[in-house]
Every structure is written in structure tokens, then in C-alpha cells.
Amino acid sequence: MLPPVLVAVIAARHRSVLAEGVRHLGTAEWPWLLAAAGATCLTWVAAACTRQGAVVERLPRRRLLAVQFAAGAANHLLPTGLGAGAVNLRFMTVCGLPLARSSAALALYLLAESVGRLVLLGALLVAFPGALRPGTLLPEGALVPLLAAVAAVLLGAAGALAAVRRLRTAALSFLRTALGEARAVHTRPARALALWGGSLAFPALQAAGLVLTGRALGLPVPPAHMALAYLAATVAVALVPTPGGLGSVEAALVVALVAVGGPAAVATSVVLAYRIITVWLPLLPGALTLGALVRLKVI
């Protein structure tokens, strides 16, 4: 709950910029917004492809796609993507996959999606080295404490594995299952293509949605720079465990768009419109779909 509270405090301190961003929404060009909505719909297709690529068995296509749509609603109940992971884990077990293999497939999906996002971010940083000013993304003096916190978490996890035998045994068993599942998937070219193609298409389509929203509101930033800002912001907020990224994503996107040269008020309106399209409009239909899938015992 702490990150949304901090974001609310920051929003209250900059309420004039926020209010100007809300007023600017009235100038949006609707064809671009509809295109952004279309890109958002395609992200569910990309997620379904990646999920299928993470398992050898063929999953029911229509139900798999419906589950990805419903998982978006569940994602706003638990932090850091745990909601979507829980829904997909349940779906795979209902489809007959053992829990260990379903968990391994979920881990493979998360790994592929993270790698795809980082690959796209790295490619844009190489292609446009001066587009993003990293110093504006973090408060002065915050980098060292952040790195220290990450190192402490990693050392704590390593210490727990070394000290607790049962935990170490469970981790090694899961690792063997995950490696076996990854090898099996990569022996089938169609599955490997779905896994890695979907993992690249998913963040690319998300970034395209932001670019199209920026075009709709006249954000004076090149499209590639907007995509770079989106990828950098989403990689950064992955460390902040808020449900659905609420609050943290909005703040990081505004900061990133300003860092690539966008005016603060226009950047705020772009982020507001983008989150309305990608989060708030699908939320109720997604929740209804989730309830229907539960009643039909699909999950």
C-alpha cells in the first residue's frame, strides 16, 4: 500500500500539472486512441502465444485467449503480476498439467517476457543513445541505496537456501523440472517460436499503445523515444510490488516521458489516457470474464 500512498502525495503536490493534463485529454484525436485500443487487444494475443510456447502440450486456443483477458483483471488484486500468474497456473492445472510442470511453465513465461523486454530496451538504447537522460529517472543519491537493497535481497535469498535444507531441496527439484520443461519446449521449433516471438511482441505492442496515445494527444516526442521511455519505466517499476502497477506505473511513465523531452502536462495526459485504455476500460469486462471462467470451471 505504501507506493500508491507516496504517489498520491506527489500527485497532490503537483495537482496543477495533473489538472492541466486532465484538461488536455479533450484535445485527443480519436482515430489514434482507437488504434491504441487495438494494440492493447493484440497484447492478449501475444500473451496467449507466449503461454502456449512455454508448454509442450497444446492448450485450448479460445480458452487460453479468454484466460489472458481475464488475467488482466486478476492482476489488479495482487502485486507484481501474481494475479495473472495465479489464473494461468490454475488454467494449466485444469488442462491436466501437473502442478510442478505448470509452475515451471509459468517461470519460463516470466523469464522469456523479462528477456524480451530487456532486449527491446537494450536495442533502443543502442540505437538512440542520447534519447533518455538516466539521471532524471531516479532522485539524486537513490541509485546506491537501491543497488544495496537489491544486493541485500539476493544475499538473503542465497543465505536462506544455504541454511534451510528443505527449502534448498525444493528449490533444486523445481529447478530440475524447469530446466527439463525448457529443454522439451526448445526441441519443438513451433513452441520456441511462439515463446520468444510472443515475448518480444508483448512489450512491443504495449509500447506501441503508448506511442499511439502520444500521437493522439500531440506529444512532441519521436515515437522511438516514447517506446524507449515506456520500456525503461516498466523495467524500473517491476521492482515496486503494487497491484497492477497502480500508481507506480503512472508516476514512472510521466517521469520517463519528461526525461525524453516531453512537456510535463502533455506527458501526464498521455499517461492518463493510456492507463484508461489499457487498465480501466478492460477492468470490468475482464472481471466478468474471470467470474464466468470460474463458474464454467475453465480455471
PDB file of C-alpha atoms in Angstrom:
ATOM      1  CA  MET A   1       0.000   0.000   0.000  1.00  0.00           C
ATOM      2  CA  LEU A   2       2.961   2.332   0.535  1.00  0.00           C
ATOM      3  CA  PRO A   3       3.806   3.151  -3.147  1.00  0.00           C
ATOM      4  CA  PRO A   4       0.231   4.290  -4.011  1.00  0.00           C
ATOM      5  CA  VAL A   5       0.217   6.492  -0.890  1.00  0.00           C
ATOM      6  CA  LEU A   6       3.501   8.098  -1.919  1.00  0.00           C
ATOM      7  CA  VAL A   7       2.197   8.594  -5.464  1.00  0.00           C
ATOM      8  CA  ALA A   8      -0.956  10.223  -4.043  1.00  0.00           C
ATOM      9  CA  VAL A   9       1.202  12.616  -2.013  1.00  0.00           C
ATOM     10  CA  ILE A  10       3.261  13.507  -5.092  1.00  0.00           C
ATOM     11  CA  ALA A  11       0.080  13.973  -7.148  1.00  0.00           C
ATOM     12  CA  ALA A  12      -1.326  16.309  -4.502  1.00  0.00           C
ATOM     13  CA  ARG A  13       1.872  18.363  -4.536  1.00  0.00           C
ATOM     14  CA  HIS A  14       1.738  18.619  -8.351  1.00  0.00           C
ATOM     15  CA  ARG A  15      -2.044  18.853  -8.693  1.00  0.00           C
ATOM     16  CA  SER A  16      -1.813  21.854 -11.038  1.00  0.00           C
ATOM     17  CA  VAL A  17       0.146  19.801 -13.595  1.00  0.00           C
ATOM     18  CA  LEU A  18      -2.269  16.898 -13.109  1.00  0.00           C
ATOM     19  CA  ALA A  19      -5.291  19.132 -13.611  1.00  0.00           C
ATOM     20  CA  GLU A  20      -3.776  20.613 -16.776  1.00  0.00           C
ATOM     21  CA  GLY A  21      -3.125  17.076 -18.056  1.00  0.00           C
ATOM     22  CA  VAL A  22      -6.766  16.113 -17.460  1.00  0.00           C
ATOM     23  CA  ARG A  23      -7.947  19.200 -19.356  1.00  0.00           C
ATOM     24  CA  HIS A  24      -5.635  18.322 -22.233  1.00  0.00           C
ATOM     25  CA  LEU A  25      -7.435  14.973 -22.701  1.00  0.00           C
ATOM     26  CA  GLY A  26     -10.224  16.831 -24.509  1.00  0.00           C
ATOM     27  CA  THR A  27      -7.873  17.549 -27.432  1.00  0.00           C
ATOM     28  CA  ALA A  28      -7.210  13.862 -28.188  1.00  0.00           C
ATOM     29  CA  GLU A  29      -7.627  12.578 -31.755  1.00  0.00           C
ATOM     30  CA  TRP A  30      -9.919   9.546 -31.557  1.00  0.00           C
ATOM     31  CA  PRO A  31      -8.534   7.523 -34.508  1.00  0.00           C
ATOM     32  CA  TRP A  32      -5.164   7.302 -32.756  1.00  0.00           C
ATOM     33  CA  LEU A  33      -6.861   6.295 -29.495  1.00  0.00           C
ATOM     34  CA  LEU A  34      -8.781   3.539 -31.299  1.00  0.00           C
ATOM     35  CA  ALA A  35      -5.509   2.313 -32.760  1.00  0.00           C
ATOM     36  CA  ALA A  36      -4.037   2.262 -29.236  1.00  0.00           C
ATOM     37  CA  ALA A  37      -7.024   0.191 -28.095  1.00  0.00           C
ATOM     38  CA  GLY A  38      -6.366  -2.225 -30.973  1.00  0.00           C
ATOM     39  CA  ALA A  39      -2.729  -2.598 -29.932  1.00  0.00           C
ATOM     40  CA  THR A  40      -3.921  -3.327 -26.393  1.00  0.00           C
ATOM     41  CA  CYS A  41      -6.185  -6.115 -27.674  1.00  0.00           C
ATOM     42  CA  LEU A  42      -3.260  -7.636 -29.560  1.00  0.00           C
ATOM     43  CA  THR A  43      -1.233  -7.812 -26.324  1.00  0.00           C
ATOM     44  CA  TRP A  44      -3.624 -10.525 -25.107  1.00  0.00           C
ATOM     45  CA  VAL A  45      -2.946 -12.499 -28.288  1.00  0.00           C
ATOM     46  CA  ALA A  46       0.812 -12.106 -27.764  1.00  0.00           C
ATOM     47  CA  ALA A  47       0.479 -13.232 -24.135  1.00  0.00           C
ATOM     48  CA  ALA A  48      -1.510 -16.280 -25.232  1.00  0.00           C
ATOM     49  CA  CYS A  49       1.189 -17.188 -27.783  1.00  0.00           C
ATOM     50  CA  THR A  50       3.907 -16.905 -25.143  1.00  0.00           C
ATOM     51  CA  ARG A  51       1.911 -19.011 -22.661  1.00  0.00           C
ATOM     52  CA  GLN A  52       1.395 -21.705 -25.301  1.00  0.00           C
ATOM     53  CA  GLY A  53       5.072 -21.613 -26.190  1.00  0.00           C
ATOM     54  CA  ALA A  54       6.013 -22.311 -22.571  1.00  0.00           C
ATOM     55  CA  VAL A  55       4.383 -25.782 -22.560  1.00  0.00           C
ATOM     56  CA  VAL A  56       4.718 -28.749 -24.894  1.00  0.00           C
ATOM     57  CA  GLU A  57       1.048 -29.760 -24.726  1.00  0.00           C
ATOM     58  CA  ARG A  58      -1.456 -27.921 -26.909  1.00  0.00           C
ATOM     59  CA  LEU A  59      -3.743 -25.702 -24.826  1.00  0.00           C
ATOM     60  CA  PRO A  60      -7.314 -24.853 -25.963  1.00  0.00           C
ATOM     61  CA  ARG A  61      -6.799 -21.688 -28.020  1.00  0.00           C
ATOM     62  CA  ARG A  62     -10.042 -19.845 -27.339  1.00  0.00           C
ATOM     63  CA  ARG A  63      -9.992 -20.593 -23.638  1.00  0.00           C
ATOM     64  CA  LEU A  64      -6.320 -19.644 -23.460  1.00  0.00           C
ATOM     65  CA  LEU A  65      -7.057 -16.251 -25.035  1.00  0.00           C
ATOM     66  CA  ALA A  66     -10.038 -15.687 -22.728  1.00  0.00           C
ATOM     67  CA  VAL A  67      -7.848 -16.516 -19.731  1.00  0.00           C
ATOM     68  CA  GLN A  68      -5.304 -13.854 -20.742  1.00  0.00           C
ATOM     69  CA  PHE A  69      -8.088 -11.263 -20.914  1.00  0.00           C
ATOM     70  CA  ALA A  70      -9.424 -12.322 -17.510  1.00  0.00           C
ATOM     71  CA  ALA A  71      -5.934 -12.438 -16.014  1.00  0.00           C
ATOM     72  CA  GLY A  72      -5.650  -8.682 -16.535  1.00  0.00           C
ATOM     73  CA  ALA A  73      -8.445  -8.143 -14.006  1.00  0.00           C
ATOM     74  CA  ALA A  74      -6.894 -10.569 -11.517  1.00  0.00           C
ATOM     75  CA  ASN A  75      -3.604  -8.737 -11.909  1.00  0.00           C
ATOM     76  CA  HIS A  76      -5.083  -5.746 -10.079  1.00  0.00           C
ATOM     77  CA  LEU A  77      -5.795  -7.769  -6.944  1.00  0.00           C
ATOM     78  CA  LEU A  78      -2.236  -8.968  -6.294  1.00  0.00           C
ATOM     79  CA  PRO A  79       1.127  -7.204  -6.729  1.00  0.00           C
ATOM     80  CA  THR A  80       3.813  -7.709  -9.366  1.00  0.00           C
ATOM     81  CA  GLY A  81       1.826  -9.849 -11.783  1.00  0.00           C
ATOM     82  CA  LEU A  82       0.913 -12.503  -9.207  1.00  0.00           C
ATOM     83  CA  GLY A  83      -2.778 -12.313 -10.136  1.00  0.00           C
ATOM     84  CA  ALA A  84      -2.200 -13.192 -13.785  1.00  0.00           C
ATOM     85  CA  GLY A  85       0.262 -15.890 -12.752  1.00  0.00           C
ATOM     86  CA  ALA A  86      -2.256 -17.476 -10.376  1.00  0.00           C
ATOM     87  CA  VAL A  87      -5.006 -17.509 -13.021  1.00  0.00           C
ATOM     88  CA  ASN A  88      -2.744 -19.086 -15.641  1.00  0.00           C
ATOM     89  CA  LEU A  89      -1.367 -21.595 -13.158  1.00  0.00           C
ATOM     90  CA  ARG A  90      -4.890 -22.710 -12.315  1.00  0.00           C
ATOM     91  CA  PHE A  91      -5.803 -22.890 -16.017  1.00  0.00           C
ATOM     92  CA  MET A  92      -2.847 -25.148 -16.823  1.00  0.00           C
ATOM     93  CA  THR A  93      -3.598 -27.493 -13.938  1.00  0.00           C
ATOM     94  CA  VAL A  94      -7.248 -27.730 -15.015  1.00  0.00           C
ATOM     95  CA  CYS A  95      -5.976 -28.615 -18.512  1.00  0.00           C
ATOM     96  CA  GLY A  96      -4.204 -31.621 -16.966  1.00  0.00           C
ATOM     97  CA  LEU A  97      -0.631 -30.383 -16.439  1.00  0.00           C
ATOM     98  CA  PRO A  98       0.892 -31.396 -13.089  1.00  0.00           C
ATOM     99  CA  LEU A  99       1.440 -28.534 -10.658  1.00  0.00           C
ATOM    100  CA  ALA A 100       5.238 -28.814 -10.880  1.00  0.00           C
ATOM    101  CA  ARG A 101       5.230 -28.541 -14.674  1.00  0.00           C
ATOM    102  CA  SER A 102       2.641 -25.755 -14.621  1.00  0.00           C
ATOM    103  CA  SER A 103       4.842 -23.801 -12.212  1.00  0.00           C
ATOM    104  CA  ALA A 104       7.881 -24.425 -14.419  1.00  0.00           C
ATOM    105  CA  ALA A 105       5.953 -23.184 -17.460  1.00  0.00           C
ATOM    106  CA  LEU A 106       4.938 -20.064 -15.535  1.00  0.00           C
ATOM    107  CA  ALA A 107       8.566 -19.406 -14.595  1.00  0.00           C
ATOM    108  CA  LEU A 108       9.649 -19.909 -18.215  1.00  0.00           C
ATOM    109  CA  TYR A 109       7.000 -17.426 -19.365  1.00  0.00           C
ATOM    110  CA  LEU A 110       8.167 -14.824 -16.841  1.00  0.00           C
ATOM    111  CA  LEU A 111      11.783 -15.336 -17.872  1.00  0.00           C
ATOM    112  CA  ALA A 112      11.004 -15.033 -21.584  1.00  0.00           C
ATOM    113  CA  GLU A 113       8.853 -11.927 -21.067  1.00  0.00           C
ATOM    114  CA  SER A 114      11.589 -10.265 -18.996  1.00  0.00           C
ATOM    115  CA  VAL A 115      14.269 -11.132 -21.538  1.00  0.00           C
ATOM    116  CA  GLY A 116      12.129  -9.834 -24.401  1.00  0.00           C
ATOM    117  CA  ARG A 117      11.518  -6.541 -22.609  1.00  0.00           C
ATOM    118  CA  LEU A 118      15.207  -6.097 -21.764  1.00  0.00           C
ATOM    119  CA  VAL A 119      16.275  -6.980 -25.325  1.00  0.00           C
ATOM    120  CA  LEU A 120      13.959  -4.335 -26.793  1.00  0.00           C
ATOM    121  CA  LEU A 121      15.128  -1.781 -24.224  1.00  0.00           C
ATOM    122  CA  GLY A 122      18.776  -2.555 -24.958  1.00  0.00           C
ATOM    123  CA  ALA A 123      18.227  -2.313 -28.730  1.00  0.00           C
ATOM    124  CA  LEU A 124      16.579   1.114 -28.392  1.00  0.00           C
ATOM    125  CA  LEU A 125      19.297   2.359 -26.040  1.00  0.00           C
ATOM    126  CA  VAL A 126      21.929   1.325 -28.585  1.00  0.00           C
ATOM    127  CA  ALA A 127      20.015   2.837 -31.499  1.00  0.00           C
ATOM    128  CA  PHE A 128      19.203   6.092 -29.657  1.00  0.00           C
ATOM    129  CA  PRO A 129      21.937   6.530 -27.026  1.00  0.00           C
ATOM    130  CA  GLY A 130      21.124  10.158 -26.259  1.00  0.00           C
ATOM    131  CA  ALA A 131      17.332   9.861 -26.138  1.00  0.00           C
ATOM    132  CA  LEU A 132      16.962   9.078 -22.436  1.00  0.00           C
ATOM    133  CA  ARG A 133      18.625  11.023 -19.651  1.00  0.00           C
ATOM    134  CA  PRO A 134      19.013   8.370 -16.914  1.00  0.00           C
ATOM    135  CA  GLY A 135      19.837  10.951 -14.265  1.00  0.00           C
ATOM    136  CA  THR A 136      16.275  12.270 -14.389  1.00  0.00           C
ATOM    137  CA  LEU A 137      14.689   8.887 -13.703  1.00  0.00           C
ATOM    138  CA  LEU A 138      15.969   8.496 -10.128  1.00  0.00           C
ATOM    139  CA  PRO A 139      16.254  11.061  -7.341  1.00  0.00           C
ATOM    140  CA  GLU A 140      19.804  12.201  -6.636  1.00  0.00           C
ATOM    141  CA  GLY A 141      21.625   9.721  -4.438  1.00  0.00           C
ATOM    142  CA  ALA A 142      18.985   6.999  -4.801  1.00  0.00           C
ATOM    143  CA  LEU A 143      20.970   4.640  -7.054  1.00  0.00           C
ATOM    144  CA  VAL A 144      23.393   3.360  -4.401  1.00  0.00           C
ATOM    145  CA  PRO A 145      20.679   2.565  -1.786  1.00  0.00           C
ATOM    146  CA  LEU A 146      18.603   0.844  -4.492  1.00  0.00           C
ATOM    147  CA  LEU A 147      21.520  -1.345  -5.563  1.00  0.00           C
ATOM    148  CA  ALA A 148      22.307  -2.076  -1.914  1.00  0.00           C
ATOM    149  CA  ALA A 149      18.695  -3.160  -1.298  1.00  0.00           C
ATOM    150  CA  VAL A 150      18.742  -5.473  -4.334  1.00  0.00           C
ATOM    151  CA  ALA A 151      22.054  -6.973  -3.198  1.00  0.00           C
ATOM    152  CA  ALA A 152      20.667  -7.493   0.317  1.00  0.00           C
ATOM    153  CA  VAL A 153      17.629  -9.323  -1.048  1.00  0.00           C
ATOM    154  CA  LEU A 154      19.804 -11.585  -3.209  1.00  0.00           C
ATOM    155  CA  LEU A 155      22.181 -12.327  -0.332  1.00  0.00           C
ATOM    156  CA  GLY A 156      19.227 -13.047   1.956  1.00  0.00           C
ATOM    157  CA  ALA A 157      17.744 -15.485  -0.548  1.00  0.00           C
ATOM    158  CA  ALA A 158      21.108 -17.207  -1.008  1.00  0.00           C
ATOM    159  CA  GLY A 159      21.564 -17.442   2.768  1.00  0.00           C
ATOM    160  CA  ALA A 160      18.104 -18.956   3.225  1.00  0.00           C
ATOM    161  CA  LEU A 161      18.823 -21.593   0.569  1.00  0.00           C
ATOM    162  CA  ALA A 162      22.141 -22.437   2.167  1.00  0.00           C
ATOM    163  CA  ALA A 163      20.768 -22.643   5.714  1.00  0.00           C
ATOM    164  CA  VAL A 164      17.417 -24.411   5.215  1.00  0.00           C
ATOM    165  CA  ARG A 165      17.786 -27.877   3.757  1.00  0.00           C
ATOM    166  CA  ARG A 166      14.109 -28.407   2.929  1.00  0.00           C
ATOM    167  CA  LEU A 167      14.000 -25.090   1.085  1.00  0.00           C
ATOM    168  CA  ARG A 168      17.163 -25.970  -0.815  1.00  0.00           C
ATOM    169  CA  THR A 169      15.781 -29.389  -1.764  1.00  0.00           C
ATOM    170  CA  ALA A 170      12.518 -27.874  -3.008  1.00  0.00           C
ATOM    171  CA  ALA A 171      14.381 -25.210  -4.998  1.00  0.00           C
ATOM    172  CA  LEU A 172      16.654 -27.769  -6.654  1.00  0.00           C
ATOM    173  CA  SER A 173      13.685 -30.001  -7.508  1.00  0.00           C
ATOM    174  CA  PHE A 174      11.861 -27.060  -9.079  1.00  0.00           C
ATOM    175  CA  LEU A 175      14.995 -26.060 -10.989  1.00  0.00           C
ATOM    176  CA  ARG A 176      15.365 -29.569 -12.433  1.00  0.00           C
ATOM    177  CA  THR A 177      11.714 -29.562 -13.508  1.00  0.00           C
ATOM    178  CA  ALA A 178      12.022 -26.086 -15.038  1.00  0.00           C
ATOM    179  CA  LEU A 179      15.162 -26.977 -16.987  1.00  0.00           C
ATOM    180  CA  GLY A 180      13.545 -30.169 -18.266  1.00  0.00           C
ATOM    181  CA  GLU A 181      10.467 -28.224 -19.390  1.00  0.00           C
ATOM    182  CA  ALA A 182      12.624 -25.587 -21.115  1.00  0.00           C
ATOM    183  CA  ARG A 183      14.593 -28.279 -22.986  1.00  0.00           C
ATOM    184  CA  ALA A 184      11.396 -30.016 -24.083  1.00  0.00           C
ATOM    185  CA  VAL A 185       9.896 -26.759 -25.373  1.00  0.00           C
ATOM    186  CA  HIS A 186      13.012 -25.832 -27.342  1.00  0.00           C
ATOM    187  CA  THR A 187      13.100 -29.190 -29.103  1.00  0.00           C
ATOM    188  CA  ARG A 188       9.895 -28.119 -30.871  1.00  0.00           C
ATOM    189  CA  PRO A 189      10.506 -25.131 -33.198  1.00  0.00           C
ATOM    190  CA  ALA A 190       6.845 -24.069 -33.180  1.00  0.00           C
ATOM    191  CA  ARG A 191       6.805 -23.813 -29.394  1.00  0.00           C
ATOM    192  CA  ALA A 192      10.121 -21.965 -29.259  1.00  0.00           C
ATOM    193  CA  LEU A 193       8.917 -19.508 -31.907  1.00  0.00           C
ATOM    194  CA  ALA A 194       5.681 -18.886 -30.006  1.00  0.00           C
ATOM    195  CA  LEU A 195       7.570 -18.421 -26.734  1.00  0.00           C
ATOM    196  CA  TRP A 196      10.194 -15.950 -27.911  1.00  0.00           C
ATOM    197  CA  GLY A 197       8.131 -14.306 -30.641  1.00  0.00           C
ATOM    198  CA  GLY A 198       5.329 -13.630 -28.189  1.00  0.00           C
ATOM    199  CA  SER A 199       7.731 -12.416 -25.520  1.00  0.00           C
ATOM    200  CA  LEU A 200       9.083  -9.797 -27.952  1.00  0.00           C
ATOM    201  CA  ALA A 201       5.686  -8.874 -29.383  1.00  0.00           C
ATOM    202  CA  PHE A 202       4.065  -8.350 -25.963  1.00  0.00           C
ATOM    203  CA  PRO A 203       6.195  -5.389 -24.756  1.00  0.00           C
ATOM    204  CA  ALA A 204       6.452  -4.066 -28.321  1.00  0.00           C
ATOM    205  CA  LEU A 205       2.655  -3.855 -28.563  1.00  0.00           C
ATOM    206  CA  GLN A 206       2.433  -2.237 -25.128  1.00  0.00           C
ATOM    207  CA  ALA A 207       4.970   0.383 -26.205  1.00  0.00           C
ATOM    208  CA  ALA A 208       3.070   0.866 -29.473  1.00  0.00           C
ATOM    209  CA  GLY A 209      -0.076   1.604 -27.476  1.00  0.00           C
ATOM    210  CA  LEU A 210       1.718   4.381 -25.610  1.00  0.00           C
ATOM    211  CA  VAL A 211       3.178   5.757 -28.854  1.00  0.00           C
ATOM    212  CA  LEU A 212      -0.270   5.854 -30.472  1.00  0.00           C
ATOM    213  CA  THR A 213      -1.726   7.564 -27.410  1.00  0.00           C
ATOM    214  CA  GLY A 214       1.084  10.103 -27.562  1.00  0.00           C
ATOM    215  CA  ARG A 215       0.267  10.788 -31.202  1.00  0.00           C
ATOM    216  CA  ALA A 216      -3.390  11.235 -30.286  1.00  0.00           C
ATOM    217  CA  LEU A 217      -2.511  13.973 -27.787  1.00  0.00           C
ATOM    218  CA  GLY A 218       0.244  15.620 -29.805  1.00  0.00           C
ATOM    219  CA  LEU A 219       3.165  14.729 -27.552  1.00  0.00           C
ATOM    220  CA  PRO A 220       6.218  16.327 -29.244  1.00  0.00           C
ATOM    221  CA  VAL A 221       8.488  13.285 -28.789  1.00  0.00           C
ATOM    222  CA  PRO A 222       9.692  10.908 -31.548  1.00  0.00           C
ATOM    223  CA  PRO A 223       7.896   7.530 -31.483  1.00  0.00           C
ATOM    224  CA  ALA A 224      11.098   5.568 -30.830  1.00  0.00           C
ATOM    225  CA  HIS A 225      11.858   7.794 -27.841  1.00  0.00           C
ATOM    226  CA  MET A 226       8.357   7.232 -26.455  1.00  0.00           C
ATOM    227  CA  ALA A 227       8.826   3.477 -26.801  1.00  0.00           C
ATOM    228  CA  LEU A 228      12.177   3.756 -25.039  1.00  0.00           C
ATOM    229  CA  ALA A 229      10.566   5.721 -22.217  1.00  0.00           C
ATOM    230  CA  TYR A 230       7.857   3.076 -21.821  1.00  0.00           C
ATOM    231  CA  LEU A 231      10.290   0.158 -21.667  1.00  0.00           C
ATOM    232  CA  ALA A 232      12.599   1.960 -19.226  1.00  0.00           C
ATOM    233  CA  ALA A 233       9.689   2.875 -16.958  1.00  0.00           C
ATOM    234  CA  THR A 234       8.189  -0.617 -16.900  1.00  0.00           C
ATOM    235  CA  VAL A 235      11.550  -2.228 -16.170  1.00  0.00           C
ATOM    236  CA  ALA A 236      12.021   0.197 -13.271  1.00  0.00           C
ATOM    237  CA  VAL A 237       8.569  -0.343 -11.728  1.00  0.00           C
ATOM    238  CA  ALA A 238       8.993  -4.117 -11.829  1.00  0.00           C
ATOM    239  CA  LEU A 239      10.836  -3.617  -8.523  1.00  0.00           C
ATOM    240  CA  VAL A 240       7.793  -1.898  -6.947  1.00  0.00           C
ATOM    241  CA  PRO A 241       5.195  -4.512  -5.857  1.00  0.00           C
ATOM    242  CA  THR A 242       1.930  -2.628  -6.333  1.00  0.00           C
ATOM    243  CA  PRO A 243      -1.229  -4.384  -7.593  1.00  0.00           C
ATOM    244  CA  GLY A 244      -1.299  -3.979 -11.365  1.00  0.00           C
ATOM    245  CA  GLY A 245       1.406  -1.339 -11.059  1.00  0.00           C
ATOM    246  CA  LEU A 246      -1.250   1.162  -9.945  1.00  0.00           C
ATOM    247  CA  GLY A 247       0.363   4.439  -9.049  1.00  0.00           C
ATOM    248  CA  SER A 248       3.941   3.350  -9.671  1.00  0.00           C
ATOM    249  CA  VAL A 249       3.468   2.835 -13.435  1.00  0.00           C
ATOM    250  CA  GLU A 250       1.755   6.193 -13.881  1.00  0.00           C
ATOM    251  CA  ALA A 251       4.477   8.048 -11.977  1.00  0.00           C
ATOM    252  CA  ALA A 252       7.313   6.250 -13.763  1.00  0.00           C
ATOM    253  CA  LEU A 253       5.788   6.799 -17.212  1.00  0.00           C
ATOM    254  CA  VAL A 254       5.332  10.535 -16.640  1.00  0.00           C
ATOM    255  CA  VAL A 255       8.922  10.857 -15.407  1.00  0.00           C
ATOM    256  CA  ALA A 256      10.246   8.810 -18.328  1.00  0.00           C
ATOM    257  CA  LEU A 257       8.314  10.798 -20.945  1.00  0.00           C
ATOM    258  CA  VAL A 258       9.594  14.037 -19.451  1.00  0.00           C
ATOM    259  CA  ALA A 259      13.104  12.539 -19.465  1.00  0.00           C
ATOM    260  CA  VAL A 260      12.904  12.019 -23.249  1.00  0.00           C
ATOM    261  CA  GLY A 261      11.807  15.604 -23.810  1.00  0.00           C
ATOM    262  CA  GLY A 262       8.023  15.688 -23.358  1.00  0.00           C
ATOM    263  CA  PRO A 263       6.254  18.601 -21.597  1.00  0.00           C
ATOM    264  CA  ALA A 264       5.031  17.571 -18.143  1.00  0.00           C
ATOM    265  CA  ALA A 265       1.354  18.455 -18.700  1.00  0.00           C
ATOM    266  CA  VAL A 266       1.099  16.672 -22.059  1.00  0.00           C
ATOM    267  CA  ALA A 267       3.034  13.677 -20.725  1.00  0.00           C
ATOM    268  CA  THR A 268       0.576  13.470 -17.823  1.00  0.00           C
ATOM    269  CA  SER A 269      -2.424  13.491 -20.151  1.00  0.00           C
ATOM    270  CA  VAL A 270      -0.812  10.805 -22.349  1.00  0.00           C
ATOM    271  CA  VAL A 271      -0.226   8.534 -19.365  1.00  0.00           C
ATOM    272  CA  LEU A 272      -3.764   9.088 -18.062  1.00  0.00           C
ATOM    273  CA  ALA A 273      -5.295   8.242 -21.453  1.00  0.00           C
ATOM    274  CA  TYR A 274      -3.007   5.241 -21.890  1.00  0.00           C
ATOM    275  CA  ARG A 275      -3.887   3.787 -18.495  1.00  0.00           C
ATOM    276  CA  ILE A 276      -7.606   4.352 -19.119  1.00  0.00           C
ATOM    277  CA  ILE A 277      -7.330   2.348 -22.355  1.00  0.00           C
ATOM    278  CA  THR A 278      -5.127  -0.438 -21.006  1.00  0.00           C
ATOM    279  CA  VAL A 279      -6.367  -0.764 -17.399  1.00  0.00           C
ATOM    280  CA  TRP A 280      -9.686   0.840 -16.577  1.00  0.00           C
ATOM    281  CA  LEU A 281     -11.751   0.129 -19.707  1.00  0.00           C
ATOM    282  CA  PRO A 282     -10.933  -3.642 -19.772  1.00  0.00           C
ATOM    283  CA  LEU A 283     -11.219  -3.994 -15.982  1.00  0.00           C
ATOM    284  CA  LEU A 284     -14.971  -4.642 -15.653  1.00  0.00           C
ATOM    285  CA  PRO A 285     -15.277  -6.907 -18.758  1.00  0.00           C
ATOM    286  CA  GLY A 286     -12.167  -8.745 -17.578  1.00  0.00           C
ATOM    287  CA  ALA A 287     -13.635  -9.261 -14.101  1.00  0.00           C
ATOM    288  CA  LEU A 288     -16.894 -10.557 -15.609  1.00  0.00           C
ATOM    289  CA  THR A 289     -14.930 -12.911 -17.871  1.00  0.00           C
ATOM    290  CA  LEU A 290     -12.924 -14.108 -14.885  1.00  0.00           C
ATOM    291  CA  GLY A 291     -16.112 -14.893 -12.980  1.00  0.00           C
ATOM    292  CA  ALA A 292     -17.578 -16.717 -15.984  1.00  0.00           C
ATOM    293  CA  LEU A 293     -14.420 -18.823 -16.414  1.00  0.00           C
ATOM    294  CA  VAL A 294     -14.557 -19.777 -12.740  1.00  0.00           C
ATOM    295  CA  ARG A 295     -18.218 -20.790 -12.979  1.00  0.00           C
ATOM    296  CA  LEU A 296     -17.526 -22.808 -16.130  1.00  0.00           C
ATOM    297  CA  LYS A 297     -14.579 -24.496 -14.341  1.00  0.00           C
ATOM    298  CA  VAL A 298     -12.140 -23.362 -17.030  1.00  0.00           C
ATOM    299  CA  ILE A 299      -9.996 -22.135 -14.127  1.00  0.00           C
TER     300      ILE A 299
END
